[in-house]
PDB file of C-alpha atoms in Angstrom:
ATOM      1  CA  MET A   1      34.491 -36.104 -27.789  1.00 43.00           C
ATOM      2  CA  THR A   2      33.260 -39.516 -26.034  1.00 63.00           C
ATOM      3  CA  GLU A   3      36.183 -41.265 -24.547  1.00 83.00           C
ATOM      4  CA  THR A   4      38.082 -43.752 -27.305  1.00 92.00           C
ATOM      5  CA  PRO A   5      37.311 -47.318 -25.930  1.00 94.00           C
ATOM      6  CA  ASP A   6      39.792 -50.234 -25.305  1.00 95.00           C
ATOM      7  CA  ARG A   7      41.870 -51.354 -28.747  1.00 96.00           C
ATOM      8  CA  ALA A   8      42.167 -54.636 -27.519  1.00 96.00           C
ATOM      9  CA  GLU A   9      38.784 -54.845 -26.249  1.00 96.00           C
ATOM     10  CA  ILE A  10      37.355 -53.788 -29.162  1.00 97.00           C
ATOM     11  CA  THR A  11      39.158 -55.130 -31.873  1.00 97.00           C
ATOM     12  CA  ALA A  12      38.905 -58.664 -30.002  1.00 97.00           C
ATOM     13  CA  ALA A  13      34.914 -58.405 -29.839  1.00 97.00           C
ATOM     14  CA  LEU A  14      34.625 -57.277 -33.544  1.00 98.00           C
ATOM     15  CA  SER A  15      36.734 -60.499 -34.526  1.00 98.00           C
ATOM     16  CA  GLU A  16      34.401 -62.474 -32.486  1.00 98.00           C
ATOM     17  CA  GLN A  17      31.289 -60.923 -33.840  1.00 98.00           C
ATOM     18  CA  TRP A  18      32.776 -61.692 -37.369  1.00 98.00           C
ATOM     19  CA  ASP A  19      33.180 -65.025 -36.576  1.00 98.00           C
ATOM     20  CA  ALA A  20      29.452 -65.460 -35.049  1.00 98.00           C
ATOM     21  CA  LEU A  21      27.760 -64.483 -38.133  1.00 98.00           C
ATOM     22  CA  ALA A  22      29.928 -66.521 -40.055  1.00 98.00           C
ATOM     23  CA  GLN A  23      29.090 -69.343 -38.046  1.00 98.00           C
ATOM     24  CA  LEU A  24      24.895 -68.372 -37.825  1.00 98.00           C
ATOM     25  CA  VAL A  25      24.695 -68.862 -41.826  1.00 98.00           C
ATOM     26  CA  ALA A  26      26.987 -71.420 -42.517  1.00 98.00           C
ATOM     27  CA  GLY A  27      25.229 -74.479 -44.316  1.00 97.00           C
ATOM     28  CA  LEU A  28      22.323 -72.197 -45.256  1.00 98.00           C
ATOM     29  CA  ASP A  29      20.561 -73.205 -48.243  1.00 97.00           C
ATOM     30  CA  GLU A  30      19.571 -70.553 -51.233  1.00 97.00           C
ATOM     31  CA  SER A  31      15.922 -70.233 -49.752  1.00 97.00           C
ATOM     32  CA  ARG A  32      17.020 -69.397 -45.988  1.00 98.00           C
ATOM     33  CA  TRP A  33      19.770 -66.929 -47.421  1.00 98.00           C
ATOM     34  CA  ARG A  34      16.648 -65.281 -49.162  1.00 98.00           C
ATOM     35  CA  THR A  35      14.363 -65.145 -45.857  1.00 98.00           C
ATOM     36  CA  SER A  36      13.343 -61.641 -45.194  1.00 97.00           C
ATOM     37  CA  SER A  37      14.769 -60.144 -42.266  1.00 97.00           C
ATOM     38  CA  PRO A  38      13.350 -57.416 -39.996  1.00 95.00           C
ATOM     39  CA  LEU A  39      14.717 -54.832 -42.100  1.00 94.00           C
ATOM     40  CA  PRO A  40      12.491 -53.501 -44.724  1.00 90.00           C
ATOM     41  CA  GLY A  41      13.785 -54.617 -48.317  1.00 91.00           C
ATOM     42  CA  TRP A  42      16.417 -56.957 -46.928  1.00 95.00           C
ATOM     43  CA  THR A  43      16.881 -60.823 -46.928  1.00 97.00           C
ATOM     44  CA  VAL A  44      19.542 -62.551 -44.955  1.00 98.00           C
ATOM     45  CA  PHE A  45      21.594 -62.346 -47.621  1.00 98.00           C
ATOM     46  CA  ASP A  46      21.388 -58.819 -47.953  1.00 97.00           C
ATOM     47  CA  VAL A  47      22.183 -58.291 -44.349  1.00 98.00           C
ATOM     48  CA  LEU A  48      25.494 -60.171 -44.708  1.00 98.00           C
ATOM     49  CA  ALA A  49      26.150 -58.175 -48.065  1.00 97.00           C
ATOM     50  CA  HIS A  50      25.721 -55.013 -46.376  1.00 96.00           C
ATOM     51  CA  VAL A  51      28.498 -56.061 -43.655  1.00 97.00           C
ATOM     52  CA  VAL A  52      30.516 -57.268 -46.644  1.00 97.00           C
ATOM     53  CA  GLY A  53      30.063 -53.629 -48.465  1.00 96.00           C
ATOM     54  CA  THR A  54      30.924 -51.688 -45.263  1.00 95.00           C
ATOM     55  CA  GLU A  55      34.008 -53.728 -44.354  1.00 97.00           C
ATOM     56  CA  SER A  56      35.236 -53.619 -47.829  1.00 97.00           C
ATOM     57  CA  MET A  57      35.047 -49.722 -47.824  1.00 94.00           C
ATOM     58  CA  LEU A  58      37.142 -49.375 -45.062  1.00 95.00           C
ATOM     59  CA  LEU A  59      39.452 -51.194 -46.973  1.00 96.00           C
ATOM     60  CA  GLY A  60      39.825 -48.905 -49.366  1.00 95.00           C
ATOM     61  CA  GLU A  61      37.755 -50.878 -52.170  1.00 94.00           C
ATOM     62  CA  PRO A  62      35.512 -48.380 -54.509  1.00 91.00           C
ATOM     63  CA  LEU A  63      31.891 -48.292 -54.698  1.00 79.00           C
ATOM     64  CA  PRO A  64      31.018 -50.191 -57.316  1.00 82.00           C
ATOM     65  CA  ARG A  65      28.814 -49.821 -60.542  1.00 82.00           C
ATOM     66  CA  VAL A  66      25.235 -50.864 -60.734  1.00 72.00           C
ATOM     67  CA  ASP A  67      22.575 -50.216 -63.311  1.00 72.00           C
ATOM     68  CA  THR A  68      19.915 -49.514 -60.983  1.00 75.00           C
ATOM     69  CA  ASP A  69      19.254 -46.443 -59.066  1.00 65.00           C
ATOM     70  CA  PRO A  70      19.195 -47.177 -55.215  1.00 69.00           C
ATOM     71  CA  ARG A  71      17.464 -44.058 -54.324  1.00 63.00           C
ATOM     72  CA  ALA A  72      14.358 -45.344 -55.834  1.00 58.00           C
ATOM     73  CA  LEU A  73      13.938 -47.901 -53.631  1.00 60.00           C
ATOM     74  CA  ALA A  74      10.774 -47.172 -50.958  1.00 56.00           C
ATOM     75  CA  HIS A  75      13.138 -48.174 -47.780  1.00 70.00           C
ATOM     76  CA  VAL A  76      16.075 -46.175 -48.816  1.00 57.00           C
ATOM     77  CA  ARG A  77      15.432 -42.849 -47.568  1.00 65.00           C
ATOM     78  CA  ASN A  78      18.694 -41.115 -47.330  1.00 67.00           C
ATOM     79  CA  GLU A  79      22.371 -40.900 -49.043  1.00 62.00           C
ATOM     80  CA  THR A  80      23.687 -43.692 -46.535  1.00 68.00           C
ATOM     81  CA  GLY A  81      21.104 -45.860 -47.370  1.00 61.00           C
ATOM     82  CA  ALA A  82      21.714 -45.148 -51.255  1.00 67.00           C
ATOM     83  CA  LEU A  83      25.298 -46.184 -50.670  1.00 73.00           C
ATOM     84  CA  ASN A  84      24.436 -49.434 -48.391  1.00 79.00           C
ATOM     85  CA  GLU A  85      22.138 -50.243 -51.278  1.00 86.00           C
ATOM     86  CA  THR A  86      24.645 -49.815 -53.936  1.00 88.00           C
ATOM     87  CA  TRP A  87      26.920 -52.815 -52.213  1.00 91.00           C
ATOM     88  CA  LEU A  88      23.795 -55.002 -51.749  1.00 91.00           C
ATOM     89  CA  GLU A  89      22.733 -54.826 -55.924  1.00 91.00           C
ATOM     90  CA  SER A  90      26.548 -55.723 -56.998  1.00 92.00           C
ATOM     91  CA  LEU A  91      26.360 -58.455 -54.649  1.00 96.00           C
ATOM     92  CA  ARG A  92      22.766 -59.866 -54.686  1.00 94.00           C
ATOM     93  CA  PRO A  93      23.646 -62.069 -58.290  1.00 95.00           C
ATOM     94  CA  LEU A  94      25.755 -63.981 -56.066  1.00 97.00           C
ATOM     95  CA  PRO A  95      25.063 -67.572 -54.315  1.00 98.00           C
ATOM     96  CA  GLY A  96      24.527 -67.463 -50.510  1.00 98.00           C
ATOM     97  CA  ALA A  97      27.679 -69.551 -49.848  1.00 98.00           C
ATOM     98  CA  ARG A  98      29.905 -67.435 -52.499  1.00 98.00           C
ATOM     99  CA  LEU A  99      28.798 -64.471 -50.290  1.00 98.00           C
ATOM    100  CA  LEU A 100      29.978 -66.109 -47.219  1.00 98.00           C
ATOM    101  CA  GLU A 101      33.129 -66.722 -49.057  1.00 98.00           C
ATOM    102  CA  ARG A 102      33.442 -63.065 -49.719  1.00 98.00           C
ATOM    103  CA  PHE A 103      32.587 -62.386 -46.187  1.00 98.00           C
ATOM    104  CA  ILE A 104      35.500 -64.579 -44.841  1.00 98.00           C
ATOM    105  CA  GLU A 105      38.034 -63.092 -47.058  1.00 98.00           C
ATOM    106  CA  VAL A 106      36.943 -59.513 -46.407  1.00 98.00           C
ATOM    107  CA  THR A 107      36.887 -59.736 -42.622  1.00 98.00           C
ATOM    108  CA  GLY A 108      40.304 -61.403 -42.758  1.00 98.00           C
ATOM    109  CA  ARG A 109      41.974 -58.478 -44.357  1.00 98.00           C
ATOM    110  CA  ARG A 110      40.036 -56.183 -42.242  1.00 98.00           C
ATOM    111  CA  ARG A 111      41.404 -58.407 -39.065  1.00 98.00           C
ATOM    112  CA  ALA A 112      44.860 -57.893 -40.423  1.00 98.00           C
ATOM    113  CA  ALA A 113      44.468 -53.908 -41.027  1.00 97.00           C
ATOM    114  CA  LEU A 114      43.212 -53.409 -37.341  1.00 97.00           C
ATOM    115  CA  ALA A 115      46.300 -55.409 -35.915  1.00 96.00           C
ATOM    116  CA  ALA A 116      48.555 -53.187 -37.577  1.00 96.00           C
ATOM    117  CA  ILE A 117      46.995 -49.904 -36.743  1.00 95.00           C
ATOM    118  CA  ASP A 118      49.288 -48.418 -34.055  1.00 95.00           C
ATOM    119  CA  ASP A 119      47.835 -46.225 -30.960  1.00 95.00           C
ATOM    120  CA  ASP A 120      48.096 -42.945 -32.925  1.00 96.00           C
ATOM    121  CA  ALA A 121      45.883 -44.313 -35.892  1.00 96.00           C
ATOM    122  CA  TRP A 122      43.376 -45.664 -33.192  1.00 97.00           C
ATOM    123  CA  HIS A 123      43.034 -42.148 -31.234  1.00 96.00           C
ATOM    124  CA  ALA A 124      42.920 -40.180 -34.594  1.00 96.00           C
ATOM    125  CA  GLU A 125      39.469 -38.555 -35.604  1.00 96.00           C
ATOM    126  CA  ILE A 126      37.787 -40.109 -38.635  1.00 93.00           C
ATOM    127  CA  GLN A 127      34.462 -38.941 -40.098  1.00 90.00           C
ATOM    128  CA  SER A 128      31.832 -41.938 -39.697  1.00 89.00           C
ATOM    129  CA  PRO A 129      28.097 -41.873 -39.534  1.00 87.00           C
ATOM    130  CA  ILE A 130      27.779 -40.533 -36.505  1.00 89.00           C
ATOM    131  CA  GLY A 131      29.812 -38.009 -37.190  1.00 90.00           C
ATOM    132  CA  LEU A 132      33.955 -36.981 -36.358  1.00 94.00           C
ATOM    133  CA  VAL A 133      34.952 -39.403 -33.952  1.00 95.00           C
ATOM    134  CA  SER A 134      38.076 -41.483 -33.003  1.00 96.00           C
ATOM    135  CA  TYR A 135      38.493 -44.162 -35.203  1.00 97.00           C
ATOM    136  CA  GLY A 136      38.507 -46.763 -32.179  1.00 97.00           C
ATOM    137  CA  ARG A 137      34.920 -45.196 -31.527  1.00 96.00           C
ATOM    138  CA  PHE A 138      34.098 -45.609 -34.827  1.00 96.00           C
ATOM    139  CA  MET A 139      35.191 -49.036 -34.383  1.00 97.00           C
ATOM    140  CA  ARG A 140      32.758 -49.706 -31.856  1.00 97.00           C
ATOM    141  CA  VAL A 141      30.093 -48.289 -33.986  1.00 96.00           C
ATOM    142  CA  ARG A 142      30.718 -51.157 -36.770  1.00 97.00           C
ATOM    143  CA  LEU A 143      30.816 -53.760 -33.538  1.00 98.00           C
ATOM    144  CA  PHE A 144      27.582 -52.343 -32.596  1.00 97.00           C
ATOM    145  CA  ASP A 145      26.007 -52.453 -36.468  1.00 97.00           C
ATOM    146  CA  CYS A 146      27.531 -56.403 -36.862  1.00 98.00           C
ATOM    147  CA  TRP A 147      25.747 -57.238 -33.339  1.00 98.00           C
ATOM    148  CA  MET A 148      22.688 -55.792 -34.421  1.00 98.00           C
ATOM    149  CA  HIS A 149      22.787 -57.595 -38.011  1.00 98.00           C
ATOM    150  CA  GLU A 150      23.067 -60.893 -35.640  1.00 98.00           C
ATOM    151  CA  LEU A 151      19.845 -60.555 -34.213  1.00 98.00           C
ATOM    152  CA  ASP A 152      18.246 -59.353 -37.448  1.00 98.00           C
ATOM    153  CA  ILE A 153      19.444 -62.667 -38.994  1.00 98.00           C
ATOM    154  CA  ALA A 154      18.817 -65.053 -35.813  1.00 98.00           C
ATOM    155  CA  ASP A 155      15.207 -63.150 -35.856  1.00 98.00           C
ATOM    156  CA  ALA A 156      14.780 -63.823 -39.512  1.00 98.00           C
ATOM    157  CA  LEU A 157      15.951 -67.389 -39.326  1.00 98.00           C
ATOM    158  CA  ALA A 158      13.859 -67.950 -35.682  1.00 98.00           C
ATOM    159  CA  ILE A 159      17.864 -69.261 -34.272  1.00 97.00           C
ATOM    160  CA  ARG A 160      18.558 -68.019 -30.433  1.00 96.00           C
ATOM    161  CA  VAL A 161      21.767 -66.999 -30.176  1.00 97.00           C
ATOM    162  CA  ASP A 162      23.439 -65.563 -27.111  1.00 96.00           C
ATOM    163  CA  GLU A 163      22.672 -62.101 -26.657  1.00 97.00           C
ATOM    164  CA  GLY A 164      25.106 -61.317 -23.902  1.00 97.00           C
ATOM    165  CA  GLY A 165      28.683 -61.392 -23.203  1.00 96.00           C
ATOM    166  CA  ARG A 166      31.323 -58.604 -24.290  1.00 96.00           C
ATOM    167  CA  ARG A 167      30.016 -58.092 -27.620  1.00 97.00           C
ATOM    168  CA  ALA A 168      26.318 -57.090 -26.247  1.00 98.00           C
ATOM    169  CA  GLU A 169      27.819 -55.085 -23.693  1.00 97.00           C
ATOM    170  CA  ALA A 170      29.786 -52.865 -26.135  1.00 96.00           C
ATOM    171  CA  ALA A 171      26.942 -52.969 -28.560  1.00 96.00           C
ATOM    172  CA  VAL A 172      24.750 -51.493 -25.269  1.00 97.00           C
ATOM    173  CA  ASP A 173      27.421 -49.228 -24.698  1.00 96.00           C
ATOM    174  CA  GLU A 174      27.189 -47.559 -28.362  1.00 96.00           C
ATOM    175  CA  ILE A 175      23.566 -47.037 -27.457  1.00 96.00           C
ATOM    176  CA  GLU A 176      23.628 -44.828 -24.300  1.00 96.00           C
ATOM    177  CA  PRO A 177      25.338 -41.917 -25.808  1.00 93.00           C
ATOM    178  CA  PHE A 178      22.524 -41.461 -27.764  1.00 94.00           C
ATOM    179  CA  LEU A 179      19.469 -42.316 -25.431  1.00 96.00           C
ATOM    180  CA  GLY A 180      19.293 -38.884 -23.661  1.00 95.00           C
ATOM    181  CA  ARG A 181      18.678 -37.229 -26.928  1.00 94.00           C
ATOM    182  CA  THR A 182      16.280 -39.881 -28.131  1.00 96.00           C
ATOM    183  CA  LEU A 183      14.144 -39.605 -25.111  1.00 97.00           C
ATOM    184  CA  VAL A 184      13.692 -35.617 -25.557  1.00 96.00           C
ATOM    185  CA  LYS A 185      13.660 -35.426 -29.435  1.00 95.00           C
ATOM    186  CA  ARG A 186      11.356 -38.144 -30.264  1.00 96.00           C
ATOM    187  CA  GLY A 187       9.977 -39.337 -26.959  1.00 97.00           C
ATOM    188  CA  GLN A 188       9.271 -35.604 -26.114  1.00 96.00           C
ATOM    189  CA  ALA A 189      10.377 -36.193 -22.416  1.00 97.00           C
ATOM    190  CA  PRO A 190       9.291 -32.765 -20.707  1.00 97.00           C
ATOM    191  CA  ASP A 191      12.217 -30.895 -18.829  1.00 97.00           C
ATOM    192  CA  GLY A 192      12.621 -31.467 -15.459  1.00 97.00           C
ATOM    193  CA  SER A 193      11.697 -34.786 -15.717  1.00 98.00           C
ATOM    194  CA  ARG A 194      13.659 -38.072 -14.347  1.00 98.00           C
ATOM    195  CA  ILE A 195      13.466 -41.181 -16.272  1.00 98.00           C
ATOM    196  CA  THR A 196      14.655 -44.599 -15.298  1.00 98.00           C
ATOM    197  CA  LEU A 197      15.352 -47.625 -17.629  1.00 98.00           C
ATOM    198  CA  GLU A 198      16.078 -50.975 -16.349  1.00 98.00           C
ATOM    199  CA  LEU A 199      17.429 -53.657 -18.573  1.00 98.00           C
ATOM    200  CA  THR A 200      17.078 -56.971 -16.988  1.00 96.00           C
ATOM    201  CA  GLY A 201      19.538 -59.119 -18.969  1.00 90.00           C
ATOM    202  CA  PRO A 202      21.370 -60.583 -20.708  1.00 97.00           C
ATOM    203  CA  VAL A 203      23.047 -57.173 -20.056  1.00 98.00           C
ATOM    204  CA  SER A 204      21.888 -56.071 -17.007  1.00 97.00           C
ATOM    205  CA  ARG A 205      21.879 -52.745 -15.725  1.00 97.00           C
ATOM    206  CA  THR A 206      20.104 -49.438 -14.672  1.00 98.00           C
ATOM    207  CA  LEU A 207      20.085 -46.323 -16.896  1.00 98.00           C
ATOM    208  CA  HIS A 208      19.240 -42.804 -15.019  1.00 98.00           C
ATOM    209  CA  VAL A 209      18.401 -40.081 -17.199  1.00 98.00           C
ATOM    210  CA  ARG A 210      18.153 -36.480 -16.051  1.00 98.00           C
ATOM    211  CA  VAL A 211      16.216 -33.777 -18.131  1.00 97.00           C
ATOM    212  CA  ASP A 212      17.260 -30.049 -17.229  1.00 96.00           C
ATOM    213  CA  GLY A 213      17.516 -28.047 -20.226  1.00 89.00           C
ATOM    214  CA  ARG A 214      18.936 -31.175 -22.096  1.00 92.00           C
ATOM    215  CA  ALA A 215      18.934 -34.574 -21.361  1.00 95.00           C
ATOM    216  CA  GLU A 216      22.112 -36.699 -19.839  1.00 95.00           C
ATOM    217  CA  LEU A 217      22.793 -40.165 -18.200  1.00 97.00           C
ATOM    218  CA  VAL A 218      23.356 -39.744 -14.559  1.00 97.00           C
ATOM    219  CA  ALA A 219      24.961 -42.051 -11.817  1.00 95.00           C
ATOM    220  CA  THR A 220      22.688 -41.283  -9.400  1.00 95.00           C
ATOM    221  CA  PRO A 221      19.447 -39.653  -9.636  1.00 93.00           C
ATOM    222  CA  ASP A 222      18.877 -36.595  -7.823  1.00 95.00           C
ATOM    223  CA  ARG A 223      15.335 -37.768  -7.071  1.00 96.00           C
ATOM    224  CA  PRO A 224      12.792 -40.288  -7.568  1.00 96.00           C
ATOM    225  CA  ALA A 225      12.268 -41.096 -11.122  1.00 98.00           C
ATOM    226  CA  ASP A 226       8.921 -40.023 -13.205  1.00 98.00           C
ATOM    227  CA  VAL A 227       8.866 -43.409 -14.979  1.00 98.00           C
ATOM    228  CA  VAL A 228      10.498 -46.748 -14.468  1.00 98.00           C
ATOM    229  CA  ILE A 229      10.865 -48.339 -18.103  1.00 98.00           C
ATOM    230  CA  ARG A 230      11.522 -52.136 -17.448  1.00 98.00           C
ATOM    231  CA  LEU A 231      12.623 -54.255 -20.351  1.00 98.00           C
ATOM    232  CA  ASP A 232      15.489 -56.840 -21.128  1.00 98.00           C
ATOM    233  CA  SER A 233      18.325 -55.812 -23.020  1.00 98.00           C
ATOM    234  CA  GLY A 234      17.588 -57.395 -26.388  1.00 97.00           C
ATOM    235  CA  LEU A 235      14.401 -55.984 -26.736  1.00 98.00           C
ATOM    236  CA  PHE A 236      15.593 -52.444 -25.562  1.00 98.00           C
ATOM    237  CA  ALA A 237      18.554 -52.785 -28.802  1.00 98.00           C
ATOM    238  CA  ARG A 238      15.745 -54.130 -31.493  1.00 98.00           C
ATOM    239  CA  LEU A 239      13.571 -51.102 -30.280  1.00 98.00           C
ATOM    240  CA  CYS A 240      16.421 -48.619 -30.425  1.00 97.00           C
ATOM    241  CA  GLY A 241      17.241 -49.998 -33.690  1.00 96.00           C
ATOM    242  CA  GLY A 242      13.560 -49.865 -34.914  1.00 95.00           C
ATOM    243  CA  ARG A 243      13.619 -53.795 -35.663  1.00 96.00           C
ATOM    244  CA  THR A 244      10.118 -53.891 -33.828  1.00 97.00           C
ATOM    245  CA  THR A 245       7.688 -51.607 -31.821  1.00 97.00           C
ATOM    246  CA  ALA A 246       6.599 -51.294 -28.369  1.00 98.00           C
ATOM    247  CA  GLY A 247       3.339 -51.863 -29.087  1.00 97.00           C
ATOM    248  CA  GLU A 248       4.172 -55.521 -30.740  1.00 97.00           C
ATOM    249  CA  GLN A 249       6.032 -56.119 -27.255  1.00 97.00           C
ATOM    250  CA  ALA A 250       3.534 -55.015 -24.773  1.00 97.00           C
ATOM    251  CA  GLU A 251       3.477 -57.754 -22.461  1.00 98.00           C
ATOM    252  CA  ARG A 252       7.593 -57.738 -22.563  1.00 98.00           C
ATOM    253  CA  ILE A 253       7.437 -54.240 -21.399  1.00 98.00           C
ATOM    254  CA  GLU A 254       6.954 -52.929 -17.633  1.00 98.00           C
ATOM    255  CA  LEU A 255       6.237 -49.316 -16.969  1.00 98.00           C
ATOM    256  CA  SER A 256       5.765 -47.674 -13.490  1.00 98.00           C
ATOM    257  CA  GLY A 257       4.899 -44.000 -12.303  1.00 98.00           C
ATOM    258  CA  ASP A 258       3.854 -41.617 -15.159  1.00 98.00           C
ATOM    259  CA  ARG A 259       2.501 -44.405 -17.623  1.00 98.00           C
ATOM    260  CA  GLU A 260       1.521 -41.908 -20.260  1.00 98.00           C
ATOM    261  CA  LEU A 261       5.019 -40.593 -20.325  1.00 98.00           C
ATOM    262  CA  GLY A 262       6.466 -44.143 -20.176  1.00 98.00           C
ATOM    263  CA  GLN A 263       4.590 -45.188 -23.262  1.00 98.00           C
ATOM    264  CA  ARG A 264       5.454 -42.307 -25.544  1.00 98.00           C
ATOM    265  CA  LEU A 265       9.399 -42.910 -24.661  1.00 98.00           C
ATOM    266  CA  VAL A 266       9.278 -46.555 -25.507  1.00 98.00           C
ATOM    267  CA  ASP A 267       7.299 -46.031 -28.242  1.00 98.00           C
ATOM    268  CA  ASN A 268       9.793 -43.343 -29.574  1.00 97.00           C
ATOM    269  CA  LEU A 269      13.453 -45.106 -28.827  1.00 97.00           C
ATOM    270  CA  ALA A 270      14.437 -45.563 -32.516  1.00 96.00           C
ATOM    271  CA  PHE A 271      17.494 -43.493 -33.566  1.00 92.00           C
ATOM    272  CA  THR A 272      19.475 -45.528 -36.283  1.00 85.00           C
ATOM    273  CA  ILE A 273      19.152 -44.577 -39.622  1.00 61.00           C
TER     274      ILE A 273
END
């Protein structure tokens, strides 16, 4: 199991993330609330409603009853998507301003719940969207999800936000465990290959992947990479989240070495559900 992240760091970052989301949508008129987002079938309103729904579930609130079958929607591909859509259907009749009030109320209760958790509960295993992990790891998943949704809303509204800092660092930390498997399973990185990704900022880091039977991140490569992929961290996150495609962003991606392999890898970075 991946090491449980620091409790104080993640809870503080998650609280800051909720504040950032609230500030981003404060004062929107109703037409802006209903602006399409990068997520199929979802508006800005729906993105925030999804966060409300998820955090409400974590508070123990029951799944609302709705008249429609969310599985019939084209953008719903699995049971998780159907569950998310059920919350959205229940919240969509609200005006945007009321949704924001609900968001502030729900996240206020979640802050209190996180403050009350002891170390044993933070390290206890819990079922999550990525499998059985510690509660603390699940909270980093929640931070990643909320951070990605800040980007979704900002992109939909054509607003620039700070994509760096500790929230972004923790979000990229959450991407890293899935990178090797994604490069092999989706990108078809061949056995024996060596891959380097250079993230140029605002989250600057160099990621080396070694494929020997399975893919793993390594601190130091044992030989020069077959391909080096260079792009900014915001684009990297959006590609991993399926928000855009490498083809649409070709001028922002640099490939050196085996360009055919590199192109196949960046074309298949998306791993989120």
